PDB file of C-alpha atoms in Angstrom:
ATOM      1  CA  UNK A   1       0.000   0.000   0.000  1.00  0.00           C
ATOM      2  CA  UNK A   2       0.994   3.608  -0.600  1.00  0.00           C
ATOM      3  CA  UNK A   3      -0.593   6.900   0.803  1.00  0.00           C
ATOM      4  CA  UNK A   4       0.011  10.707  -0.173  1.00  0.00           C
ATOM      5  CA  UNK A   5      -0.204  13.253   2.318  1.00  0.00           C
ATOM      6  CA  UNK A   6      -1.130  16.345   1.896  1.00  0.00           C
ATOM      7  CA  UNK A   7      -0.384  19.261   4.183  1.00  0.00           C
ATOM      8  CA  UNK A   8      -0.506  22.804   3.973  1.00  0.00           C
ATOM      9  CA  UNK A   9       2.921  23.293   5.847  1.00  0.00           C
ATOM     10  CA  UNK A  10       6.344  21.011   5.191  1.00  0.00           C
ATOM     11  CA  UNK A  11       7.603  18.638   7.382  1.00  0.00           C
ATOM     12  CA  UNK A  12      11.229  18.487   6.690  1.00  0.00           C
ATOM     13  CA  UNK A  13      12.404  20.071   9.766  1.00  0.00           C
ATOM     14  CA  UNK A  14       9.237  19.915  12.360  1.00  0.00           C
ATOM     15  CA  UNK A  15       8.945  22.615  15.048  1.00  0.00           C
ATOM     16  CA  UNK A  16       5.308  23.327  16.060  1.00  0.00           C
ATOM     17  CA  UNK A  17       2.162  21.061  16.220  1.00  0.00           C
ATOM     18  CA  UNK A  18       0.361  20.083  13.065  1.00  0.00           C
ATOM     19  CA  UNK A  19       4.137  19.402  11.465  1.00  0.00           C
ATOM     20  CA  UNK A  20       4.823  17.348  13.970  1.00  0.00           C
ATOM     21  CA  UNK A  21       1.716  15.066  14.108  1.00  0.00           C
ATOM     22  CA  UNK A  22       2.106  15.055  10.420  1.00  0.00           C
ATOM     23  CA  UNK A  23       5.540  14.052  10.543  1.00  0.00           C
ATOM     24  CA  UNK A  24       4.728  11.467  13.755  1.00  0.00           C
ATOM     25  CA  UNK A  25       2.264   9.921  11.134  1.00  0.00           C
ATOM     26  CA  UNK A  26       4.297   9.841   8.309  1.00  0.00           C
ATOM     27  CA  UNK A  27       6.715   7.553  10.375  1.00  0.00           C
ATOM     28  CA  UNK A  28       4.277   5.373  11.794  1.00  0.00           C
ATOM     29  CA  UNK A  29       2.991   4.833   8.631  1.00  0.00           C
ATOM     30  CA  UNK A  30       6.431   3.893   7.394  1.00  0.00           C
ATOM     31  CA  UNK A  31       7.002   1.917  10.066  1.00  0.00           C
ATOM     32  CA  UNK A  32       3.938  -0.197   9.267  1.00  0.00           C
ATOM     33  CA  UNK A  33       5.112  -1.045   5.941  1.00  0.00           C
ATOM     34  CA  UNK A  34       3.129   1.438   4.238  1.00  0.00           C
ATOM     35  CA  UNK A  35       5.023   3.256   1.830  1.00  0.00           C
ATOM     36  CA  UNK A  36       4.011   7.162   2.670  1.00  0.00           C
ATOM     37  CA  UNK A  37       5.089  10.294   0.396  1.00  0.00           C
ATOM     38  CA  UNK A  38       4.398  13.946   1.432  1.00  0.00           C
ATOM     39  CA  UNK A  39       3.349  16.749  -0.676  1.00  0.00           C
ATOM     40  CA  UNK A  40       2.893  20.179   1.073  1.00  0.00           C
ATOM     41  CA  UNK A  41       1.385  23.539  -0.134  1.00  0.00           C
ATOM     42  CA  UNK A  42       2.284  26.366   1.761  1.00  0.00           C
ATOM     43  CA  UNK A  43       3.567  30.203   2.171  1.00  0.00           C
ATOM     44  CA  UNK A  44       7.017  30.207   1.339  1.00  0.00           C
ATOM     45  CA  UNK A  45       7.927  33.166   3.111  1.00  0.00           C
ATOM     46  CA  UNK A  46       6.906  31.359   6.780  1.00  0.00           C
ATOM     47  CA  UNK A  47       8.705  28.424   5.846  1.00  0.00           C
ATOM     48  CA  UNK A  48      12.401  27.624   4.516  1.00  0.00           C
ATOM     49  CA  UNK A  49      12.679  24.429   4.984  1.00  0.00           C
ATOM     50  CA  UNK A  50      11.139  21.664   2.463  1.00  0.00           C
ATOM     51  CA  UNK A  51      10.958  18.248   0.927  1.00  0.00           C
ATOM     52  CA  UNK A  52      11.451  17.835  -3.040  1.00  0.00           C
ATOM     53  CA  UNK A  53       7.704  16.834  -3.507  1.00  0.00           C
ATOM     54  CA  UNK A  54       6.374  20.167  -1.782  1.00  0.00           C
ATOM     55  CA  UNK A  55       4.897  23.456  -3.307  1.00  0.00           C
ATOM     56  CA  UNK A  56       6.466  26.629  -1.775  1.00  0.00           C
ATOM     57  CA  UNK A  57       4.262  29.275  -2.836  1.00  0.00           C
ATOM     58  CA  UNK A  58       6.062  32.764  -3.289  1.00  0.00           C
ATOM     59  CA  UNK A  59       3.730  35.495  -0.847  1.00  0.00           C
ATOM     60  CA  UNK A  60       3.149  37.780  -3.730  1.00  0.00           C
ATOM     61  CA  UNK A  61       1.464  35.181  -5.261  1.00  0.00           C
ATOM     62  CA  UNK A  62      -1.101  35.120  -2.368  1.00  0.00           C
ATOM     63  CA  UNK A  63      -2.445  38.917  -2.703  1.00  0.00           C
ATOM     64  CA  UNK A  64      -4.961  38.126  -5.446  1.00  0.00           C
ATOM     65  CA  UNK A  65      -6.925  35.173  -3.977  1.00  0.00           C
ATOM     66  CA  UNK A  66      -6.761  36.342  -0.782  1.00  0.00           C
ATOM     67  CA  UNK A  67      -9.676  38.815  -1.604  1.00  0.00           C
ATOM     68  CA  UNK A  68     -12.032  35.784  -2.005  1.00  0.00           C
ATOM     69  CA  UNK A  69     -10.913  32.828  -0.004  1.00  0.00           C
ATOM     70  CA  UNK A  70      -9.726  31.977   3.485  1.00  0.00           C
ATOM     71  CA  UNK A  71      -5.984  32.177   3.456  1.00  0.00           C
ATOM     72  CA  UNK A  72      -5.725  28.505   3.705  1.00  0.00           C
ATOM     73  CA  UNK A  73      -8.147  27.786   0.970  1.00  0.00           C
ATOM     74  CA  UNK A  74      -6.279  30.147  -0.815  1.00  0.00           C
ATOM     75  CA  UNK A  75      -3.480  27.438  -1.214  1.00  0.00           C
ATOM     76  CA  UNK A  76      -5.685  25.534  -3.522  1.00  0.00           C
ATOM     77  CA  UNK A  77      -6.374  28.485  -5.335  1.00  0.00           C
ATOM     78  CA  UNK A  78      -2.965  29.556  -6.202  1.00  0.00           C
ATOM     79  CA  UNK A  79      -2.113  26.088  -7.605  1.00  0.00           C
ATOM     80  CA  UNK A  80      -4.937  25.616  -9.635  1.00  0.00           C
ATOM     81  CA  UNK A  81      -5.376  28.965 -11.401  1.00  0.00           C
ATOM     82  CA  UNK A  82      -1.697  28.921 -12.229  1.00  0.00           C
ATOM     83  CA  UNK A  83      -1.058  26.556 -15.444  1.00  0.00           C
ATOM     84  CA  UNK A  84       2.267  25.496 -14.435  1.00  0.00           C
ATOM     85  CA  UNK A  85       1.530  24.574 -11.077  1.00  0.00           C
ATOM     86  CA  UNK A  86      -0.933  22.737 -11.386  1.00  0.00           C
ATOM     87  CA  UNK A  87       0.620  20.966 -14.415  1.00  0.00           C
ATOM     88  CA  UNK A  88       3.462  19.934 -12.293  1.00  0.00           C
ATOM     89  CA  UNK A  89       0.871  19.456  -9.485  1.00  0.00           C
ATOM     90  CA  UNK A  90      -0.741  16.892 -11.639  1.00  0.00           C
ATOM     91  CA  UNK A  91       2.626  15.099 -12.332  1.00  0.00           C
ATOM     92  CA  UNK A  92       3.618  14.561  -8.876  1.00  0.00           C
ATOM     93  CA  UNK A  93       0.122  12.889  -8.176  1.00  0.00           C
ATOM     94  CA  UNK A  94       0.517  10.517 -11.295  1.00  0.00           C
ATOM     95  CA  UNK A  95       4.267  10.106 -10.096  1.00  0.00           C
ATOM     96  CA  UNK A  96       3.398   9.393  -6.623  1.00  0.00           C
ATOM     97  CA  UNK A  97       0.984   6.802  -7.949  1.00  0.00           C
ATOM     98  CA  UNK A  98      -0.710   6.393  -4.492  1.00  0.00           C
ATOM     99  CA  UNK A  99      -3.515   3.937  -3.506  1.00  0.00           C
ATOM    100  CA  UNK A 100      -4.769   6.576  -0.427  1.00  0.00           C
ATOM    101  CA  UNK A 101      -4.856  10.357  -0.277  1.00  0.00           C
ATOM    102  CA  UNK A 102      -4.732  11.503   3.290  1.00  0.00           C
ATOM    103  CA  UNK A 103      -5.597  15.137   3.885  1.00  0.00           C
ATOM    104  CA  UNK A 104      -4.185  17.437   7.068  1.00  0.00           C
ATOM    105  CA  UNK A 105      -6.640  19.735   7.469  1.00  0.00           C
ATOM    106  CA  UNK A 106      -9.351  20.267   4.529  1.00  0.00           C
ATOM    107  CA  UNK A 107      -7.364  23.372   3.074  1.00  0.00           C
ATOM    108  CA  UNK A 108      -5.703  21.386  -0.199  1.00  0.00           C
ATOM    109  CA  UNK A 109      -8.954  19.335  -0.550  1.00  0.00           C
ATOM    110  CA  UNK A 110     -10.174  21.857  -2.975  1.00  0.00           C
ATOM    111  CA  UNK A 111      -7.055  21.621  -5.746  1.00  0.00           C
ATOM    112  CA  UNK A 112      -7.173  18.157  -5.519  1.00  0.00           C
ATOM    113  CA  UNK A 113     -10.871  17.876  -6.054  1.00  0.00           C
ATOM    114  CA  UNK A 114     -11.084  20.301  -9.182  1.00  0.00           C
ATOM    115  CA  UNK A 115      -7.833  17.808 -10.315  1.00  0.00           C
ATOM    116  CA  UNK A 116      -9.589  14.949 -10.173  1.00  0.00           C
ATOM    117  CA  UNK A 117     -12.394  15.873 -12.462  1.00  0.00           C
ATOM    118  CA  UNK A 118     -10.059  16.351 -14.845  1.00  0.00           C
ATOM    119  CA  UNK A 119      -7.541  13.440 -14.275  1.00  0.00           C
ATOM    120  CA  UNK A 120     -10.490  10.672 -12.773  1.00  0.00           C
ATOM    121  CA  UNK A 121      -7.468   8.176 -13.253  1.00  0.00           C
ATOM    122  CA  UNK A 122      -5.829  10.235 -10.101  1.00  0.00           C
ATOM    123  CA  UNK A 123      -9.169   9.338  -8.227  1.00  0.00           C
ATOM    124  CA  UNK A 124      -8.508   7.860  -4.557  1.00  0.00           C
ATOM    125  CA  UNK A 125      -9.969   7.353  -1.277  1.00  0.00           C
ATOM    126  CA  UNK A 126      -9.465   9.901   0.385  1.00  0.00           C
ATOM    127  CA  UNK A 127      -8.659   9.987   4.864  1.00  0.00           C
ATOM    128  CA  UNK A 128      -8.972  12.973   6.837  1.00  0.00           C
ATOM    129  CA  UNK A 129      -7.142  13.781   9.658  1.00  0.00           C
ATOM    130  CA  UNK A 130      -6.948  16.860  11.659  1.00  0.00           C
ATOM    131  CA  UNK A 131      -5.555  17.465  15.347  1.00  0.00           C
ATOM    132  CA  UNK A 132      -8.825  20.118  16.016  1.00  0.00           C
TER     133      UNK A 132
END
């Protein structure tokens, strides 16, 4: 089995909370045998620190959406109104070939809904799992 995580803050080097749990699951999961990759969308300019599968969004690219969505939802939006992103967005979900999506938070649930209508062969079950 292999499960994608999505997260809307990186877990290479975990300091507060929801990286942590994220991270803490991420092992487990690996420690179970179950092969687990994570992809994580967030505001580049709070974080530094990231794996090669994540999205670091630039914050100047946040000003437009943020207008019309929650600033976490806004991490979808950014992604999939930007043809490039979401191009490469698309690739690492067909790379990543996994058999589970499991969401932190509902923030990225957006982008990968609206990317599943149009790839239905990246369709999954999906888990969600949120400290709150």
């Amino acid at each position: 089995m292999k499960t994608l995580q999505f997260s809307s803050y990186p877990i290479s080097v975990p300091q507060h909370g929801g990286q942590l749990r994220v991270a803490a699951m991420k092992k487990s999961l690996s420690d179970a045998g179950i092969e687990t990759t994570s992809i994580a969308v967030f505001d580049a300019v709070h974080y530094r620190d990231c794996l090669p599968t994540d999205f670091p969004i630039p914050d100047g690219n946040f000003a437009y959406y943020i207008k019309d969505h929650p600033w976490d939802l806004t991490l979808s939006a950014v992604i999939n109104n930007d043809p490039d992103r979401r191009a490469r967005f698309v690739e690492s979900l067909t790379e990543q070939n996994a058999d589970v999506y499991i969401f932190e938070q509902p923030w990225l649930w957006p982008l990968v809904r609206e990317v599943v209508k149009t790839n239905p062969e990246l369709k999954r079950p999906v888990v969600f799992s949120s400290q709150n």
